[in-house]
CSV table of C-alpha atoms in Angstrom, one decimal:
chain,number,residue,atom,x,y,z
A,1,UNK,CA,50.9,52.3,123.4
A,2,UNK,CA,54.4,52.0,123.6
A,3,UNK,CA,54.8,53.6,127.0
A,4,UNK,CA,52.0,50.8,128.1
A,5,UNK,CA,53.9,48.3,127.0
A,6,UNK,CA,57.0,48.9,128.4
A,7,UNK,CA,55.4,49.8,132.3
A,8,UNK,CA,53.6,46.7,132.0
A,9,UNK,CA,57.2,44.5,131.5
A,10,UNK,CA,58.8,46.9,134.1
A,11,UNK,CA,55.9,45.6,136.1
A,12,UNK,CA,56.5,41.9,134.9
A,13,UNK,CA,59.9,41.9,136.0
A,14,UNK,CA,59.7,44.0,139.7
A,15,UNK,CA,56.8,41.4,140.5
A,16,UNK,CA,59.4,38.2,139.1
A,17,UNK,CA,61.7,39.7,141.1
A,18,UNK,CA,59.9,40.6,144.0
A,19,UNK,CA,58.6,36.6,143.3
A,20,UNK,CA,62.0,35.1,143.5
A,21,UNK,CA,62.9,37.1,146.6
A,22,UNK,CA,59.9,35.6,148.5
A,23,UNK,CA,61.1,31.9,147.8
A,24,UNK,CA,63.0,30.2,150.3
A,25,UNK,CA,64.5,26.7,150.6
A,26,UNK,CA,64.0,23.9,152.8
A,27,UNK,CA,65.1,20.5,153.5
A,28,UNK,CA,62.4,17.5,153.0
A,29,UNK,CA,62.7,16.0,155.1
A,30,UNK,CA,63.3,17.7,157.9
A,31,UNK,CA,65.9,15.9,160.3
A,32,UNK,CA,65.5,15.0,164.1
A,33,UNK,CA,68.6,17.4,166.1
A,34,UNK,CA,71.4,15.2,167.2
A,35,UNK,CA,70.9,13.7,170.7
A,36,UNK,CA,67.0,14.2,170.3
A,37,UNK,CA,65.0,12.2,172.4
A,38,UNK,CA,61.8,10.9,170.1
A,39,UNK,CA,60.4,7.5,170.7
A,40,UNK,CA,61.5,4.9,167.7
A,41,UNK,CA,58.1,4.2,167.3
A,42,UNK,CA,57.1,8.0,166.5
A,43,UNK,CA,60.0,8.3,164.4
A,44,UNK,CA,59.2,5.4,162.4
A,45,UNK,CA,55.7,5.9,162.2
A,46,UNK,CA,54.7,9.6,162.1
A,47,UNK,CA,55.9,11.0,159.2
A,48,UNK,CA,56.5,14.2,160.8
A,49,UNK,CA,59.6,15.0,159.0
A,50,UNK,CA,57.5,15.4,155.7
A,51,UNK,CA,54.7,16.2,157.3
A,52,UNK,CA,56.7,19.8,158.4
A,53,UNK,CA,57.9,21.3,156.0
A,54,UNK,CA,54.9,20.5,153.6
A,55,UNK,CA,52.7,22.7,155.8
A,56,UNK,CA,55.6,25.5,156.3
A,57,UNK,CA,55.2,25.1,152.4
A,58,UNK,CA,51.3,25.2,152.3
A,59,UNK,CA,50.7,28.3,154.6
A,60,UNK,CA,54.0,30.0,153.3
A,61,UNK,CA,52.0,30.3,150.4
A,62,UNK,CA,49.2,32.1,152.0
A,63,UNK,CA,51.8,35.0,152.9
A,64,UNK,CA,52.8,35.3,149.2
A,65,UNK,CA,56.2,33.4,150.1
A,66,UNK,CA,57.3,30.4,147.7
A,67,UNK,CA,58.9,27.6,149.8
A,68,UNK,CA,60.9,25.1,147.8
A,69,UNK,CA,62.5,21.9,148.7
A,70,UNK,CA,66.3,20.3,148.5
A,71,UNK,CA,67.2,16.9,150.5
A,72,UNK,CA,69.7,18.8,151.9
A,73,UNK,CA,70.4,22.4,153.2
A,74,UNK,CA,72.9,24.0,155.5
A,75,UNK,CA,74.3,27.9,156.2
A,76,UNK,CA,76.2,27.8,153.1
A,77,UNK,CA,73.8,26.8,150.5
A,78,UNK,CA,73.3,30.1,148.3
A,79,UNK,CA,70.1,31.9,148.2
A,80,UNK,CA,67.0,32.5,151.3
A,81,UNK,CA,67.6,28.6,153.1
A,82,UNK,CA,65.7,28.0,156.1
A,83,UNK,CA,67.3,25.2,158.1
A,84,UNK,CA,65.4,23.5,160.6
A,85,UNK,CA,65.2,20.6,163.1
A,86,UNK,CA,62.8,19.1,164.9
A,87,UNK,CA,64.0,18.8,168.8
A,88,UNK,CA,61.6,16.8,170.3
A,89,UNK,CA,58.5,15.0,170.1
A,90,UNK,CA,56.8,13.8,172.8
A,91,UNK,CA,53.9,11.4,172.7
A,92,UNK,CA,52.6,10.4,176.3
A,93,UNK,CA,49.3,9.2,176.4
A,94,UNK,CA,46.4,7.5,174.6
A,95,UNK,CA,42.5,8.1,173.0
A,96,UNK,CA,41.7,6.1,176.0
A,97,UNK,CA,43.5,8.0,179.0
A,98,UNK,CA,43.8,11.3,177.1
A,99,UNK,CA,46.4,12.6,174.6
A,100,UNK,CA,48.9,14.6,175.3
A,101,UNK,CA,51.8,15.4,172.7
A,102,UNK,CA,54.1,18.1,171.6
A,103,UNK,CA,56.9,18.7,169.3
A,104,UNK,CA,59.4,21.4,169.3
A,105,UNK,CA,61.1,22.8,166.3
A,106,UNK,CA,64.6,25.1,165.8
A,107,UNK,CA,65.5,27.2,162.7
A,108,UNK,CA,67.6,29.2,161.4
A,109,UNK,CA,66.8,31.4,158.3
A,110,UNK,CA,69.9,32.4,156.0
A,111,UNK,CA,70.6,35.0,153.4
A,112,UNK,CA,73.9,33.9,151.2
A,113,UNK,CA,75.0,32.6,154.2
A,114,UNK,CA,74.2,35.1,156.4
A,115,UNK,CA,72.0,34.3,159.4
A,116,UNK,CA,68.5,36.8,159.4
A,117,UNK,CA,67.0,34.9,162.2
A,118,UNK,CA,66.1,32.0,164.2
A,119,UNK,CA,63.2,30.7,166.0
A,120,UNK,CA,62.5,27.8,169.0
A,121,UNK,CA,58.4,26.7,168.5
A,122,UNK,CA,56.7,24.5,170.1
A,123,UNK,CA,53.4,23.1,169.8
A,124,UNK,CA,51.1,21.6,172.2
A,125,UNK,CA,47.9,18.8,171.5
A,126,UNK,CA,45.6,16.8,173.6
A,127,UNK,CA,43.8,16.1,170.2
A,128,UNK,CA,41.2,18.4,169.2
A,129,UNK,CA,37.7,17.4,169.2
A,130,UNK,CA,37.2,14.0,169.2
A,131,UNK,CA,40.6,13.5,170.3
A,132,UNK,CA,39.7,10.2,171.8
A,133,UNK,CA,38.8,8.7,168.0
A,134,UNK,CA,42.4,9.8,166.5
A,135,UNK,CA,45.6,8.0,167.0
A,136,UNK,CA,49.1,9.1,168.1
A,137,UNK,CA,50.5,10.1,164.8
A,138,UNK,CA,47.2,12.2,163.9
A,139,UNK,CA,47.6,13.9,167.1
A,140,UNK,CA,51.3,14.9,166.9
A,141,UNK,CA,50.4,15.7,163.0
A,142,UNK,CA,48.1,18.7,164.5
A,143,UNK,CA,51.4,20.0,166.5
A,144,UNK,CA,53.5,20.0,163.2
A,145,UNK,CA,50.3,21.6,161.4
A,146,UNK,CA,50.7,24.3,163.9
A,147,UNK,CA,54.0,24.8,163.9
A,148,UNK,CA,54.0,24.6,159.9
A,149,UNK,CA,51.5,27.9,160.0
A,150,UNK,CA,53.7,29.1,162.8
A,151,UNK,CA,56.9,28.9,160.7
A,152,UNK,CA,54.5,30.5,157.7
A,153,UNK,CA,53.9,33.3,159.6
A,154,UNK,CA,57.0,34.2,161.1
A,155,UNK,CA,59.1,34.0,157.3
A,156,UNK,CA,57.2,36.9,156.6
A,157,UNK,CA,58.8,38.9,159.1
A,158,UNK,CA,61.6,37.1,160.6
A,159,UNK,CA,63.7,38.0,163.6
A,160,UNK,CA,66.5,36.3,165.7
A,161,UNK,CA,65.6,34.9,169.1
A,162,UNK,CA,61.9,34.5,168.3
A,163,UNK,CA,59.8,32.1,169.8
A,164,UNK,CA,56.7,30.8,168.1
A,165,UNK,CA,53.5,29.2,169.0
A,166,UNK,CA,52.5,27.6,173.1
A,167,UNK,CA,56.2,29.3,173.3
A,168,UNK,CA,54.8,33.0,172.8
């Protein structure tokens, strides 16, 4: 009984462990790069920035992998920190002419500092089905929704240089 005990807290503590290895941080929300050119109106409309990482979050999850969030994060904050930005957003058209939008995302992933990969991804949307009901924001919301399961997936195996999604 003893001996059950004890492999069932070795257990306990290599899955905790195992747990707390899987969790990385990230900012919320997630800042436009410097000298990106997104239309004011996207940026303060589209909540894109939230919008991110709560899907990188939501599919991370999926993989086993804990995402938590800090209003800011950088190289040098301890621990598994993925820092990302988004680069661009683009938003030309209209549910009348057609949609077409993308957004395009850079990270870097960081152990204690130390960079374990990076990733350019890019996603690309004319809407969906009944693309010509949904508005701008709900359009370039599916590109983020992408990219967040994009994101997901590639934290489970991450690599430098990498290029994700209608970048592949």
């Amino acid at each position: 009984m003893r001996y059950l005990m004890f492999s069932a807290a070795l257990f306990c503590g290599a899955v905790s462990i195992a747990h707390a290895a899987d969790t990385v941080t990230v900012q919320r929300p997630v800042p436009y790069a410097d000298g990106a050119l997104v239309a004011g109106a996207v940026k303060r409309e589209c909540k894109l920035t939230e919008q991110l990482p709560d899907f990188v979050r939501e599919y991370a999850r999926e993989n086993h992998t804990e995402v938590s969030f800090a209003p800011q994060v950088d190289a040098t904050t301890p621990g598994r920190v993925l820092v990302m930005e988004i680069v661009d957003a683009s938003s030309d058209g209209n549910a009348f002419i057609g949609h077409h939008k993308s957004t395009t995302v850079r990270g870097k992933l960081y152990q204690d500092g130390k960079e374990i990969g990076d990733f350019t991804g890019r996603r690309n949307s004319m809407g969906g089905a009944f693309g010509g009901f949904k508005g701008s924001c709900s359009v370039l919301g599916r590109t983020v929704k992408a990219l967040g399961k994009d994101i997901a997936q590639w934290l489970v195996q991450p690599a430098k240089g990498s290029q994700l999604g209608d970048l592949e």
